[in-house]
Coordinates of C-alpha atoms in Angstrom, one line a residue:
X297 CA -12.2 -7.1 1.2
X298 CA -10.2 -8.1 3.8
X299 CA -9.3 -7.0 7.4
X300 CA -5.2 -6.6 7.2
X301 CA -3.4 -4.6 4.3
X302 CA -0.2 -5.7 3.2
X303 CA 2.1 -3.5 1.4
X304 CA 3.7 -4.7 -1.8
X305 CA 6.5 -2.8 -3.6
X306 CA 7.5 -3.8 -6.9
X307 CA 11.3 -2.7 -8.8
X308 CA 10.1 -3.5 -12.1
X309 CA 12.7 -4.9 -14.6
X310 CA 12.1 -6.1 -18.1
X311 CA 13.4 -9.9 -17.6
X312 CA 12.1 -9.7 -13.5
X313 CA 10.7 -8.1 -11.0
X314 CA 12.1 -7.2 -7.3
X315 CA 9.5 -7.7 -4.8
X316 CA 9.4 -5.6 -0.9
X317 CA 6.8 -6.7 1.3
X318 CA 5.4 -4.4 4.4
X319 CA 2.8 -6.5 6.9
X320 CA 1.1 -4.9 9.2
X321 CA -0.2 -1.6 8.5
X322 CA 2.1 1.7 7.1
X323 CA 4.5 0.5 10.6
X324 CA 5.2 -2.7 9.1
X325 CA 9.0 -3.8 8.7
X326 CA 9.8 -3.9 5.3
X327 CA 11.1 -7.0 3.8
X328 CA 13.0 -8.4 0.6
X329 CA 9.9 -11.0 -0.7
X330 CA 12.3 -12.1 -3.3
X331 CA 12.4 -11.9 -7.4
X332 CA 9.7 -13.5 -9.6
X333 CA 9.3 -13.2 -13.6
X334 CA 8.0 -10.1 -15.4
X335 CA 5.1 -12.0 -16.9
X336 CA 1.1 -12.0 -15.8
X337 CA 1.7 -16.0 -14.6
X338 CA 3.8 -15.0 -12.2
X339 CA 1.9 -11.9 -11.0
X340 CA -1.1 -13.5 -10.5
X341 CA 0.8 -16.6 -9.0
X342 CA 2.6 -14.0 -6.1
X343 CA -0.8 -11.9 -5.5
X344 CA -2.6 -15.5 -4.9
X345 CA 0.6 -16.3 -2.3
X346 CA 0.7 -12.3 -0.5
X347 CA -3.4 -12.2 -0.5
X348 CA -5.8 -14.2 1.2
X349 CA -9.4 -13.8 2.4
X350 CA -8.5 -11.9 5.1
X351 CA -5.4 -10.0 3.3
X352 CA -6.4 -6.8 1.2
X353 CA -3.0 -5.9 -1.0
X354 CA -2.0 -2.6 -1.8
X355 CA 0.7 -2.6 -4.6
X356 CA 2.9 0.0 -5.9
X357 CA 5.6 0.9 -8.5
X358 CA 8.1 3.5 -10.1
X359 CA 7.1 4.9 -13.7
X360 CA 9.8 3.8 -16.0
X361 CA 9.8 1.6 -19.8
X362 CA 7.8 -1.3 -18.8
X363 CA 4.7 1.1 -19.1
X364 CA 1.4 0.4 -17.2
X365 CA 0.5 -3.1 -18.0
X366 CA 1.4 -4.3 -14.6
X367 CA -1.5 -1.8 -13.2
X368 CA -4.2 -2.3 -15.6
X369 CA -3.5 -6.3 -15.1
X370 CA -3.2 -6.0 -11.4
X371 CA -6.6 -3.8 -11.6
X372 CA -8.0 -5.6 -13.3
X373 CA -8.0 -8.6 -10.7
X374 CA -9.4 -6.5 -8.3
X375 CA -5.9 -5.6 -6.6
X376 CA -5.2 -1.7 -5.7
X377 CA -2.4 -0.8 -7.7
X378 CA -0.4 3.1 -8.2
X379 CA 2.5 3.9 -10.3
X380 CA 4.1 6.5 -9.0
X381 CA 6.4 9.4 -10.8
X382 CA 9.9 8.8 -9.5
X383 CA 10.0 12.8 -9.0
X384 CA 6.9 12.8 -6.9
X385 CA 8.3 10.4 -4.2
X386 CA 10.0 12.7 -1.0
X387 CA 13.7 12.9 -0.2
X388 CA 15.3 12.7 3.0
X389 CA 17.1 16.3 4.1
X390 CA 20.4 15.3 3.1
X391 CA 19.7 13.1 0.2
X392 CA 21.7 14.2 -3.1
X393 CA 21.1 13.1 -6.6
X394 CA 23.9 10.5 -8.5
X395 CA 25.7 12.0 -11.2

């Protein structure tokens, strides 16, 4: 695989997908990537414009409706990919719920 990691964060919609990108290691800047179709195509088509030779992509989303198809496609292409249980992710001292 390759030498650099890139970071992908995915807010996964039915009709779309919202996609963050952090380059550089965990101290990369995060950055709005943009919004791309919820449908393999277009998965396939951004992880072929993030990775690279050189690029080794690690990809994440939040457990919701849409299921696990994006992971077992994305792993099965080779790419790392977790979905991780919105109550599992930490909150900032301070942070209060919406009601």
């Amino acid at each position: 695989m390759g030498d650099r990691i890139t970071y992908v964060g995915l807010d996964v919609h039915k009709d779309g997908i919202v996609v963050a990108v952090a380059e550089g290691g965990l101290r990369g800047e995060v950055r709005e990537y943009g919004r791309i179709a919820n449908t393999p195509a277009a998965l396939d088509r951004l992880m072929c414009k993030l990775g690279g030779a050189s690029v080794r992509l690690r990809v994440c989303y939040e457990a919701g409706p849409c299921g696990y198809g994006i992971q077992r496609h994305l792993s099965a292409r080779g790419h790392e990919c977790v979905v991780v249980a919105p109550s599992l992710i930490p909150k900032r001292a301070g942070d209060r719920v919406k009601t």
